[in-house]
Amino acid sequence: MQRRTFLKLIGSAGLGAALPAATAKAAGNKAFTGYPDAMGVLFDATKCIGCRKCEAACNEVNELPKPEKPFDDLSVMNAKRRTDAKTYTVVNKFVPVDGRPPVFAKTQCNHCQEPACASACFVKAFTKTPEGAVVYDASVCVGCRYCMVACPFSVPAYEYDEPLTPRVMKCTMCHPRILEGKLPGCVEICPKQALLFGKRSDLIKTAWERIGNEPGRYLPHVYGEKEMGGTNWLYISGAPFQQIGMREDLGNTPAPELTSGALAAVPVVVGLWPVLLTGIYAVSKRKDRVAKEEREAAVAEAVTAAKEKAAAKLADELKKAEAAGKRLADAEARKAVEAYKQELEEKAKAAAAAADESGDESADEKKE
Amino acid sequence: MSHSTQTNKGGMSPLMVVGGIFLLLGLWLTFQRFYGGLGAVTNLDDNNPWGIWIGFDLLCGVALAAGGYTTSAACYIFGMKRFHGAVRPAILTAFLGYALVVFALHYDVGRPWRLPYPIFVSPGTTSLLFEVGLCVFLYLTVLFIEYSPVALEWLGQKRLRNAVHKLTLVLTIFGVVLSTLHQSSLGALFLIAPSKLHPLWYSSYLPLFFFVSSMFAGMSMVIFEGTISHKNFHDKMDEDHLSASENVVLGFAKASCVVMCGYLALKLFGLAMDDNWHYLGTGWGAWFLFELLGFVALPALLYGIGAREKNVKLIRWTAALSVLGIVLNRFNISLVAFNYHLPASERYFPSWQEIGISIFVVTVGVFAFRFIVTRMPIFYEHPDYKESHH
Amino acid sequence: MEPFMRKKTVALLCSVFIAAVAVAGLVGPEAAGGSQGAAPAGTGRSDLILIDALSALAPLEEAKVAFLHDKHTEALAKGKDWAQKGCLTCHPQEKDGTMGLAFKKPVGADKAAARDVFHDGCISCHKSMAAAGEKTGPTGAACRDCHKKDPGVADARQDVVVDRNLHYRHVKAYEKDDKKCGVCHHRWDEKAGKTVPAVKETEVPGACAYCHLDKPVVQKGVKPEIIRSGRQAAHGECVSCHYKRATEPGSKIESPYTCGGCHDAASQAKAAEKSKKAAAEAGDAVRMKRGQPDAALVAGSVPFKAGAKNLPIGVVPFNHKAHEGKVATCQACHHGSLDSCSASCHTVAGSKKGGWVTLEQAFHKRDAERSCVGCHAKAQQAPGCVGCHGIMNNGKSLEGKSACAPCHKAVDGPLPAGIEEAPARQAMAAALLKARTAPAALTDDDIPEKVTIKVISDKYEPSEFPHRKIVRAMLERIKDDPMASAFHNGQYTVCASCHHNSPAAKYPPSCASCHAAADTGAKAGRPALKAAYHGQCMGCHTKMGIEGKVYSSAPGAKAVPANTQCEGCHKVRAGQAVKQ
């Protein structure tokens, strides 16, 4: 009965715990290559002039709070900035080669094909839409900020100053606008079309065409084509990405794959541990029982031996006493013999009790 | 019952006064936290979303509360009955530890009233944090049930107590399973950020490292907690507990020594697997070696010596060192080696308010522990249930 | 165990641990610091020699020693032995009495002996100088005194190029010498079994680098068995001659012989200035005479045959003389030898000797430095050209026949008799070059004065584009460039840089006929109108380096608007607050 309850409990726990491994998509030999018609944006660093119009447009269409310095103040680009709770996108200025013109790089959510934030979120607040955008649902967010830890591009920001309803803030690729058939705000405003909107697959083709047509102008690398399993925001540049504030050491492994091994271990633990532990318990209990039985047998043997010995002695003594009794007065003799017999019996009892006590340590199990 | 009388009759000990101040301070900071938001009291920012409330309160809290599952597993599953007297303090420490972890999380997360969401509203099953959350939730329940006989004995609920007591083995096994899962997944939380954690600390074995280290963390904490309890609650302890505590110190020292050696081997294996040897020559390498040699290898040796020479005092000091080592390891992973690539100006250092809240949480724990052990049968057996063991 | 013994064990273990941490701490920073070897700017030297002679024998165990040659020369020149020994203080004397380039003696095959050459040679000298109380280098107390990972100086050595101006100065200096060219140039004399001076111009085998390669050439069974590397030959010949000339009693010649004298950027600039002046006075005499023609027909895959008709790609007349003036040495084009390119290297199908570069590629490969097209493409990167040539597909020429026409001239009728012989070909080339006419100049009538662009006039007023002013400025820049006049061969060719992808004509199609008004993303395949305009204007300004700068020399000229300065081209429309 106990064991059955136990197995049932473990079974249900195992089912619950096995779920994540089933959805992690890591096992099996299928690679997730993204939604086929997902849209994206190609950023061409050789075209960007650093006018911050995209920042202004982003601020406007997302109805974000006005920044301290206006968007036409280009001096803010002298310091490196990152996205924050009031800014979905920033353009940073870099001077990869001293004396050459600066290169600008735009930062915003890269909309990974297999987003780390979505994989990390324990309330499914992030969704990778078929349109390509990774969108966030504040209505379930607990505010654990694991998405921020997980994001390899350090994009999501948090409303730390919001006491009651803090949200994670990040670019949405203007998902609502895309659904309306409009371009993302930043893309629409860009005077140089340094941001090109389109199907991710088309953008990759365009990117490689540009690289192929003008090899001296671009480095042969489309950032985001493979990084972290691929992103829907893509970049091409003439300067090494490392020199324009983008990490080139992220690898090509999609984030969910990094944790799939650990998640896959869950059913193993849930399935094997109880069996193993019950086994250990049974073995240790059996060991105790065997030891106890052996002890009990030994004690019983000792007791019997003692009893036999006592009985033999008693008989012997009795014989002697009887012989003596013949010489003694009847009443006197009987009394003395009785007393002696009692004494011997007590001795035997004590010996048996001592033996019992020594073998009694495992008494606990009896109660289990 | 002579046991349940207060230890220090009349007046307040200086420790109580300090504790009281901490509690008041904590309440003030609590108000600030929920009135002004996280930004008002923490140094957290967009690059450093996790501070000491995760690094200390969650990671260290859970690791150090591992004494519950190690002790009960040793006693009930591995049949080491000589540890019996130590099970209850360990379970209590674990229960309070986990309760405090959950309590502290209310400060750290943005919308604490939604903490049940991952389990009941919108489970994000691909997240390791979901695994942590689910297991901590379940394990806290298990610990509560495991602990409940104590309270029931205190309250005199004999039949209920006996019914719960029958579940001991099942609960113990359940506890080990859940602990294995969430101790390891706390380490696995960082698997998703290989680009942010220094390669010396990042390893695909992180879950294994966390689980294995939680074993000696728990055992060291049991010894450490026992040391402090002995100083303060000696008069509450009965024969069974006192003899068990000596057994526990020696037995756990030996076990910790073995587990630490295994942990060391695993760490070296991790280094070899990722071929990270060359990092050892850097400043980060020196810090890594400092952690590994000073707070794992050294305590392992000292535990070994202590166990062989039956040097209880040495073991107790070693336990303190090991506990410190776990704190250092968890800090290294969550704070020091995390975001190692960022310039110094963008790195995180806790604000005094964050430290204040952490102290507040620990103080709450100490007071709760004190409240319970001075009233309930933790260090001694309730006279009514003596026969149930012997 | 006694309690204090126990304590001892613990103390011992603790101290072992502390020691381990201390060692890690000490080793760590040094190991970490090893990679930060960059020397601070401005410390570059042209006399830096990294001594790695032993690397030929075995992998190096220590860091290479950074040796500053001129520093040593200067220091030793102050010594009393210098007057007698000179360079032979350190360098060995060869059998013929000249100075060897090795330090002390050439390195043999024995590693230990080779190492001792340097250790003894350097350290003993330093020691004896130190003993004499003189300022000197390390005396071997610690390996790291010399074997430093970071020498603290950067190599700023410039390669020496004997361009035709510098060559001319040498020619002039030895005009009356018996050996003439043979003062420097030599050739292998099979009969004599040795190198002999190449006295006459025609005896000179060509550029030094044709024989003296990057590494010494060792050939078995063929004489000479060893041909020195370019470096060895240059230092052996040039330096010893320069030294001799400069130190001769009563010498007035400033021939440089230190490292810095030839390899320093500043001394090179100074020498170049001097050479340029000398060459300017010389006129045509500056040409290196190797029997080259002034004009020639480039030999292609089709042999020249009298009477041949309808040559598929015409003939290419080449102005050799004009090109000589544009390059430093013959090697700019004739990089391997003065022989025909196609004879054995760049054959029509390509060959191993020619690195599989086919004849067609040798002339047309765009990213090659020495091909015709490659060299011209490089010239297009000049600020005056790159504005047009840098924005559309990196200035790739038009496709099709019109791209070939500037070089490949169609020949009317059959090739004349005697075309198989060089003089006839040269005459034909000269005639074709002479017949090349400049296209008619653009008149004001051809260039609209202003163009009004109304693409984003929802927020801004229409932009008034000073079309004629800009075209005139462009034409002004290239008016004296012979290459530009040779290649901009149509009247409207220059218009095509902006009005691209359609035949050059007086009335090109409007931009909007190809570029859509609205951005439709990647599927459009070309930029939308707004980006197209901005791409042309800003691209040109950026490429030419005139963005935000005053370009015109006219009084009161305004700066070319910076790319980010919208109001420079567009006035904000009244009542339209542009979101800032």
mmCIF file of C-alpha atoms in Angstrom, chain C residues 176-455:
data_model
loop_
_atom_site.group_PDB
_atom_site.id
_atom_site.type_symbol
_atom_site.label_atom_id
_atom_site.label_comp_id
_atom_site.label_asym_id
_atom_site.label_seq_id
_atom_site.Cartn_x
_atom_site.Cartn_y
_atom_site.Cartn_z
ATOM 1 C CA LYS C 176 81.765 58.944 -65.970
ATOM 2 C CA ASP C 177 82.839 55.923 -63.971
ATOM 3 C CA ASP C 178 84.395 53.085 -65.939
ATOM 4 C CA LYS C 179 81.955 50.594 -64.584
ATOM 5 C CA LYS C 180 78.939 52.811 -65.199
ATOM 6 C CA CYS C 181 75.850 50.682 -64.427
ATOM 7 C CA GLY C 182 78.207 48.000 -63.194
ATOM 8 C CA VAL C 183 78.952 50.026 -60.073
ATOM 9 C CA CYS C 184 75.765 48.522 -58.685
ATOM 10 C CA HIS C 185 74.443 46.068 -61.258
ATOM 11 C CA HIS C 186 76.217 42.798 -61.892
ATOM 12 C CA ARG C 187 75.537 39.705 -63.882
ATOM 13 C CA TRP C 188 76.708 36.125 -63.777
ATOM 14 C CA ASP C 189 79.458 35.452 -66.246
ATOM 15 C CA GLU C 190 79.425 31.823 -67.250
ATOM 16 C CA LYS C 191 82.971 31.852 -68.667
ATOM 17 C CA ALA C 192 84.552 33.681 -65.766
ATOM 18 C CA GLY C 193 82.513 31.625 -63.301
ATOM 19 C CA LYS C 194 81.738 34.659 -61.209
ATOM 20 C CA THR C 195 79.643 37.799 -61.166
ATOM 21 C CA VAL C 196 80.993 40.634 -63.213
ATOM 22 C CA PRO C 197 79.874 44.280 -63.382
ATOM 23 C CA ALA C 198 77.113 44.899 -65.937
ATOM 24 C CA VAL C 199 78.682 47.954 -67.486
ATOM 25 C CA LYS C 200 76.284 48.703 -70.324
ATOM 26 C CA GLU C 201 72.566 49.315 -69.908
ATOM 27 C CA THR C 202 71.812 46.368 -72.117
ATOM 28 C CA GLU C 203 73.869 44.035 -69.915
ATOM 29 C CA VAL C 204 71.842 44.791 -66.799
ATOM 30 C CA PRO C 205 69.637 41.743 -66.138
ATOM 31 C CA GLY C 206 66.827 43.896 -64.726
ATOM 32 C CA ALA C 207 65.667 44.851 -61.284
ATOM 33 C CA CYS C 208 67.659 43.433 -58.363
ATOM 34 C CA ALA C 209 64.577 41.695 -57.021
ATOM 35 C CA TYR C 210 64.275 39.538 -60.152
ATOM 36 C CA CYS C 211 67.194 37.434 -58.901
ATOM 37 C CA HIS C 212 67.522 38.382 -55.244
ATOM 38 C CA LEU C 213 64.317 37.103 -53.719
ATOM 39 C CA ASP C 214 62.954 37.241 -50.186
ATOM 40 C CA LYS C 215 65.062 34.244 -49.203
ATOM 41 C CA PRO C 216 68.442 33.093 -50.517
ATOM 42 C CA VAL C 217 68.133 30.792 -53.523
ATOM 43 C CA VAL C 218 70.140 27.614 -53.354
ATOM 44 C CA GLN C 219 70.387 25.777 -56.698
ATOM 45 C CA LYS C 220 72.322 22.582 -57.072
ATOM 46 C CA GLY C 221 74.347 21.981 -60.191
ATOM 47 C CA VAL C 222 73.643 25.427 -61.583
ATOM 48 C CA LYS C 223 75.994 28.299 -61.116
ATOM 49 C CA PRO C 224 75.888 30.405 -59.021
ATOM 50 C CA GLU C 225 74.884 27.888 -56.393
ATOM 51 C CA ILE C 226 73.725 30.476 -53.919
ATOM 52 C CA ILE C 227 71.984 33.715 -54.768
ATOM 53 C CA ARG C 228 71.769 36.067 -51.827
ATOM 54 C CA SER C 229 68.392 37.227 -50.562
ATOM 55 C CA GLY C 230 67.306 40.734 -51.475
ATOM 56 C CA ARG C 231 68.112 41.866 -47.985
ATOM 57 C CA GLN C 232 71.585 40.355 -48.013
ATOM 58 C CA ALA C 233 72.350 41.741 -51.445
ATOM 59 C CA ALA C 234 71.126 45.240 -50.633
ATOM 60 C CA HIS C 235 73.016 45.466 -47.350
ATOM 61 C CA GLY C 236 76.087 43.821 -48.794
ATOM 62 C CA GLU C 237 76.285 46.098 -51.836
ATOM 63 C CA CYS C 238 74.592 49.342 -50.885
ATOM 64 C CA VAL C 239 75.638 49.678 -47.242
ATOM 65 C CA SER C 240 79.297 48.846 -47.738
ATOM 66 C CA CYS C 241 79.547 51.197 -50.722
ATOM 67 C CA HIS C 242 77.727 53.970 -48.893
ATOM 68 C CA TYR C 243 79.931 53.511 -45.846
ATOM 69 C CA LYS C 244 83.076 53.586 -47.938
ATOM 70 C CA ARG C 245 81.991 56.691 -49.816
ATOM 71 C CA ALA C 246 80.846 58.562 -46.757
ATOM 72 C CA THR C 247 83.950 57.798 -44.684
ATOM 73 C CA GLU C 248 86.567 58.266 -47.408
ATOM 74 C CA PRO C 249 89.056 60.909 -46.407
ATOM 75 C CA GLY C 250 87.788 64.243 -47.640
ATOM 76 C CA SER C 251 84.453 62.815 -48.741
ATOM 77 C CA LYS C 252 81.624 65.258 -49.274
ATOM 78 C CA ILE C 253 79.071 62.607 -50.087
ATOM 79 C CA GLU C 254 76.266 62.139 -47.567
ATOM 80 C CA SER C 255 75.501 58.561 -48.457
ATOM 81 C CA PRO C 256 73.479 57.059 -45.619
ATOM 82 C CA TYR C 257 74.768 53.856 -44.031
ATOM 83 C CA THR C 258 72.908 53.571 -40.740
ATOM 84 C CA CYS C 259 69.588 51.805 -40.457
ATOM 85 C CA GLY C 260 67.721 55.044 -39.945
ATOM 86 C CA GLY C 261 69.511 56.673 -42.857
ATOM 87 C CA CYS C 262 67.658 54.475 -45.338
ATOM 88 C CA HIS C 263 64.739 52.932 -43.417
ATOM 89 C CA ASP C 264 63.460 55.917 -41.470
ATOM 90 C CA ALA C 265 60.322 57.499 -42.880
ATOM 91 C CA ALA C 266 61.724 60.987 -42.328
ATOM 92 C CA SER C 267 65.040 60.347 -44.056
ATOM 93 C CA GLN C 268 63.218 58.660 -46.915
ATOM 94 C CA ALA C 269 61.002 61.705 -47.328
ATOM 95 C CA LYS C 270 64.047 63.931 -47.344
ATOM 96 C CA ALA C 271 65.813 61.785 -49.934
ATOM 97 C CA ALA C 272 62.677 61.611 -52.065
ATOM 98 C CA GLU C 273 62.475 65.386 -52.106
ATOM 99 C CA LYS C 274 66.056 65.628 -53.256
ATOM 100 C CA SER C 275 65.584 62.958 -55.916
ATOM 101 C CA LYS C 276 62.458 64.603 -57.196
ATOM 102 C CA LYS C 277 64.295 67.858 -57.666
ATOM 103 C CA ALA C 278 67.132 66.150 -59.500
ATOM 104 C CA ALA C 279 64.674 64.253 -61.708
ATOM 105 C CA ALA C 280 62.732 67.391 -62.555
ATOM 106 C CA GLU C 281 65.866 68.939 -63.978
ATOM 107 C CA ALA C 282 66.732 65.818 -65.906
ATOM 108 C CA GLY C 283 63.571 65.557 -68.026
ATOM 109 C CA ASP C 284 63.448 62.393 -70.101
ATOM 110 C CA ALA C 285 66.889 61.342 -68.901
ATOM 111 C CA VAL C 286 65.246 60.065 -65.780
ATOM 112 C CA ARG C 287 63.736 57.122 -67.648
ATOM 113 C CA MET C 288 65.365 53.790 -66.919
ATOM 114 C CA LYS C 289 66.503 52.679 -70.335
ATOM 115 C CA ARG C 290 65.811 49.058 -71.035
ATOM 116 C CA GLY C 291 64.914 49.436 -74.689
ATOM 117 C CA GLN C 292 61.272 50.044 -73.985
ATOM 118 C CA PRO C 293 59.090 51.807 -76.584
ATOM 119 C CA ASP C 294 57.157 54.993 -75.984
ATOM 120 C CA ALA C 295 54.019 53.325 -77.210
ATOM 121 C CA ALA C 296 53.199 49.708 -77.913
ATOM 122 C CA LEU C 297 50.364 47.421 -78.812
ATOM 123 C CA VAL C 298 49.685 45.108 -75.916
ATOM 124 C CA ALA C 299 50.226 41.509 -76.910
ATOM 125 C CA GLY C 300 47.104 39.525 -76.216
ATOM 126 C CA SER C 301 45.967 36.018 -76.966
ATOM 127 C CA VAL C 302 45.607 36.694 -80.685
ATOM 128 C CA PRO C 303 48.926 37.026 -82.534
ATOM 129 C CA PHE C 304 49.370 40.053 -84.758
ATOM 130 C CA LYS C 305 49.247 38.994 -88.395
ATOM 131 C CA ALA C 306 49.321 41.206 -91.389
ATOM 132 C CA GLY C 307 45.991 41.240 -93.177
ATOM 133 C CA ALA C 308 43.989 39.984 -90.206
ATOM 134 C CA LYS C 309 40.524 41.463 -90.124
ATOM 135 C CA ASN C 310 37.681 41.888 -87.643
ATOM 136 C CA LEU C 311 39.793 41.422 -84.530
ATOM 137 C CA PRO C 312 37.232 40.487 -81.881
ATOM 138 C CA ILE C 313 38.554 42.789 -79.204
ATOM 139 C CA GLY C 314 40.487 45.194 -81.356
ATOM 140 C CA VAL C 315 43.966 46.205 -80.321
ATOM 141 C CA VAL C 316 45.148 47.903 -77.148
ATOM 142 C CA PRO C 317 47.539 50.769 -77.736
ATOM 143 C CA PHE C 318 49.540 51.400 -74.606
ATOM 144 C CA ASN C 319 51.252 54.652 -73.721
ATOM 145 C CA HIS C 320 54.306 53.176 -72.030
ATOM 146 C CA LYS C 321 56.059 56.446 -71.534
ATOM 147 C CA ALA C 322 53.119 58.085 -69.779
ATOM 148 C CA HIS C 323 52.731 55.108 -67.450
ATOM 149 C CA GLU C 324 56.431 55.135 -66.530
ATOM 150 C CA GLY C 325 55.893 58.516 -64.952
ATOM 151 C CA LYS C 326 53.039 57.223 -62.822
ATOM 152 C CA VAL C 327 54.890 54.410 -61.126
ATOM 153 C CA ALA C 328 58.042 54.187 -59.029
ATOM 154 C CA THR C 329 59.824 51.335 -60.769
ATOM 155 C CA CYS C 330 59.416 48.926 -63.657
ATOM 156 C CA GLN C 331 58.423 46.341 -61.090
ATOM 157 C CA ALA C 332 55.105 48.074 -60.545
ATOM 158 C CA CYS C 333 53.999 46.149 -63.644
ATOM 159 C CA HIS C 334 56.918 43.944 -64.643
ATOM 160 C CA HIS C 335 57.109 42.294 -61.239
ATOM 161 C CA GLY C 336 58.872 39.048 -62.122
ATOM 162 C CA SER C 337 61.042 39.903 -65.073
ATOM 163 C CA LEU C 338 61.162 42.181 -68.083
ATOM 164 C CA ASP C 339 60.127 39.370 -70.381
ATOM 165 C CA SER C 340 56.719 39.101 -71.968
ATOM 166 C CA CYS C 341 53.986 38.518 -69.413
ATOM 167 C CA SER C 342 52.336 35.793 -71.425
ATOM 168 C CA ALA C 343 55.437 33.916 -72.568
ATOM 169 C CA SER C 344 55.837 31.577 -69.643
ATOM 170 C CA CYS C 345 53.920 32.910 -66.658
ATOM 171 C CA HIS C 346 50.549 34.456 -67.413
ATOM 172 C CA THR C 347 49.670 32.202 -70.281
ATOM 173 C CA VAL C 348 46.221 32.218 -71.770
ATOM 174 C CA ALA C 349 45.242 29.162 -69.749
ATOM 175 C CA GLY C 350 47.343 30.051 -66.710
ATOM 176 C CA SER C 351 50.378 28.196 -65.430
ATOM 177 C CA LYS C 352 51.908 27.206 -62.151
ATOM 178 C CA LYS C 353 54.813 29.575 -62.655
ATOM 179 C CA GLY C 354 52.350 32.394 -63.034
ATOM 180 C CA GLY C 355 50.412 31.419 -59.937
ATOM 181 C CA TRP C 356 47.533 30.330 -62.197
ATOM 182 C CA VAL C 357 46.792 33.938 -63.024
ATOM 183 C CA THR C 358 45.652 33.837 -66.636
ATOM 184 C CA LEU C 359 46.559 36.456 -69.190
ATOM 185 C CA GLU C 360 43.056 37.878 -69.069
ATOM 186 C CA GLN C 361 43.252 38.207 -65.264
ATOM 187 C CA ALA C 362 46.739 39.651 -65.384
ATOM 188 C CA PHE C 363 45.259 42.568 -67.302
ATOM 189 C CA HIS C 364 41.769 42.807 -65.832
ATOM 190 C CA LYS C 365 41.701 41.446 -62.279
ATOM 191 C CA ARG C 366 40.096 44.228 -60.325
ATOM 192 C CA ASP C 367 41.506 43.426 -56.895
ATOM 193 C CA ALA C 368 45.047 42.784 -58.117
ATOM 194 C CA GLU C 369 47.633 45.481 -57.593
ATOM 195 C CA ARG C 370 49.541 45.013 -60.830
ATOM 196 C CA SER C 371 46.801 44.396 -63.352
ATOM 197 C CA CYS C 372 45.747 47.321 -65.543
ATOM 198 C CA VAL C 373 42.242 47.412 -64.126
ATOM 199 C CA GLY C 374 43.427 46.871 -60.560
ATOM 200 C CA CYS C 375 45.852 49.753 -60.729
ATOM 201 C CA HIS C 376 43.283 52.017 -62.332
ATOM 202 C CA ALA C 377 40.709 51.047 -59.700
ATOM 203 C CA LYS C 378 43.194 52.063 -57.054
ATOM 204 C CA ALA C 379 43.633 55.397 -58.761
ATOM 205 C CA GLN C 380 39.859 55.842 -58.640
ATOM 206 C CA GLN C 381 40.102 55.952 -54.859
ATOM 207 C CA ALA C 382 41.739 59.376 -55.054
ATOM 208 C CA PRO C 383 39.534 61.979 -53.331
ATOM 209 C CA GLY C 384 38.667 63.681 -56.609
ATOM 210 C CA CYS C 385 37.490 60.433 -58.190
ATOM 211 C CA VAL C 386 36.073 58.381 -55.362
ATOM 212 C CA GLY C 387 32.960 60.504 -54.958
ATOM 213 C CA CYS C 388 31.625 59.052 -58.210
ATOM 214 C CA HIS C 389 33.628 55.875 -58.379
ATOM 215 C CA GLY C 390 33.083 54.866 -54.747
ATOM 216 C CA ILE C 391 29.351 54.928 -54.303
ATOM 217 C CA MET C 392 27.837 52.641 -56.894
ATOM 218 C CA ASN C 393 29.214 49.099 -56.628
ATOM 219 C CA ASN C 394 32.563 50.518 -55.625
ATOM 220 C CA GLY C 395 32.950 52.231 -58.981
ATOM 221 C CA LYS C 396 32.744 49.143 -61.123
ATOM 222 C CA SER C 397 32.637 50.217 -64.730
ATOM 223 C CA LEU C 398 29.664 49.711 -66.922
ATOM 224 C CA GLU C 399 29.105 46.260 -68.228
ATOM 225 C CA GLY C 400 29.352 45.378 -71.881
ATOM 226 C CA LYS C 401 31.134 46.836 -74.851
ATOM 227 C CA SER C 402 31.280 50.406 -73.664
ATOM 228 C CA ALA C 403 33.388 49.240 -70.718
ATOM 229 C CA CYS C 404 36.047 47.791 -73.064
ATOM 230 C CA ALA C 405 36.075 50.627 -75.601
ATOM 231 C CA PRO C 406 38.437 53.035 -73.848
ATOM 232 C CA CYS C 407 41.292 50.494 -74.066
ATOM 233 C CA HIS C 408 40.298 48.116 -76.821
ATOM 234 C CA LYS C 409 40.309 50.063 -80.070
ATOM 235 C CA ALA C 410 38.553 48.608 -83.045
ATOM 236 C CA VAL C 411 40.697 48.507 -86.150
ATOM 237 C CA ASP C 412 39.150 49.438 -89.473
ATOM 238 C CA GLY C 413 40.325 47.163 -92.203
ATOM 239 C CA PRO C 414 43.064 44.568 -92.160
ATOM 240 C CA LEU C 415 46.225 44.904 -90.053
ATOM 241 C CA PRO C 416 49.032 46.506 -92.061
ATOM 242 C CA ALA C 417 52.023 44.671 -93.418
ATOM 243 C CA GLY C 418 54.962 44.281 -91.066
ATOM 244 C CA ILE C 419 52.742 44.209 -88.047
ATOM 245 C CA GLU C 420 54.618 41.095 -86.902
ATOM 246 C CA GLU C 421 57.587 43.353 -86.190
ATOM 247 C CA ALA C 422 57.762 45.622 -83.163
ATOM 248 C CA PRO C 423 58.450 48.940 -84.943
ATOM 249 C CA ALA C 424 55.277 48.634 -86.998
ATOM 250 C CA ARG C 425 53.243 47.840 -83.936
ATOM 251 C CA GLN C 426 54.755 50.748 -82.057
ATOM 252 C CA ALA C 427 53.978 53.059 -84.912
ATOM 253 C CA MET C 428 50.393 51.836 -85.017
ATOM 254 C CA ALA C 429 50.061 52.294 -81.254
ATOM 255 C CA ALA C 430 51.424 55.805 -81.439
ATOM 256 C CA ALA C 431 49.021 56.632 -84.250
ATOM 257 C CA LEU C 432 46.041 55.228 -82.336
ATOM 258 C CA LEU C 433 46.984 57.137 -79.198
ATOM 259 C CA LYS C 434 47.327 60.302 -81.149
ATOM 260 C CA ALA C 435 43.937 59.777 -82.786
ATOM 261 C CA ARG C 436 42.261 59.609 -79.385
ATOM 262 C CA THR C 437 40.098 62.693 -79.105
ATOM 263 C CA ALA C 438 38.551 64.283 -76.064
ATOM 264 C CA PRO C 439 34.740 64.352 -76.089
ATOM 265 C CA ALA C 440 32.946 67.612 -76.457
ATOM 266 C CA ALA C 441 32.841 69.589 -73.253
ATOM 267 C CA LEU C 442 29.533 70.001 -71.457
ATOM 268 C CA THR C 443 27.960 73.366 -71.944
ATOM 269 C CA ASP C 444 25.723 75.152 -69.470
ATOM 270 C CA ASP C 445 22.866 74.181 -71.695
ATOM 271 C CA ASP C 446 23.666 70.521 -70.987
ATOM 272 C CA ILE C 447 23.607 71.014 -67.222
ATOM 273 C CA PRO C 448 20.347 72.191 -65.607
ATOM 274 C CA GLU C 449 21.170 74.820 -63.063
ATOM 275 C CA LYS C 450 18.892 73.749 -60.241
ATOM 276 C CA VAL C 451 16.905 70.630 -59.480
ATOM 277 C CA THR C 452 14.071 70.750 -56.978
ATOM 278 C CA ILE C 453 13.582 67.539 -55.016
ATOM 279 C CA LYS C 454 10.250 67.099 -53.302
ATOM 280 C CA VAL C 455 10.436 63.584 -51.944
#
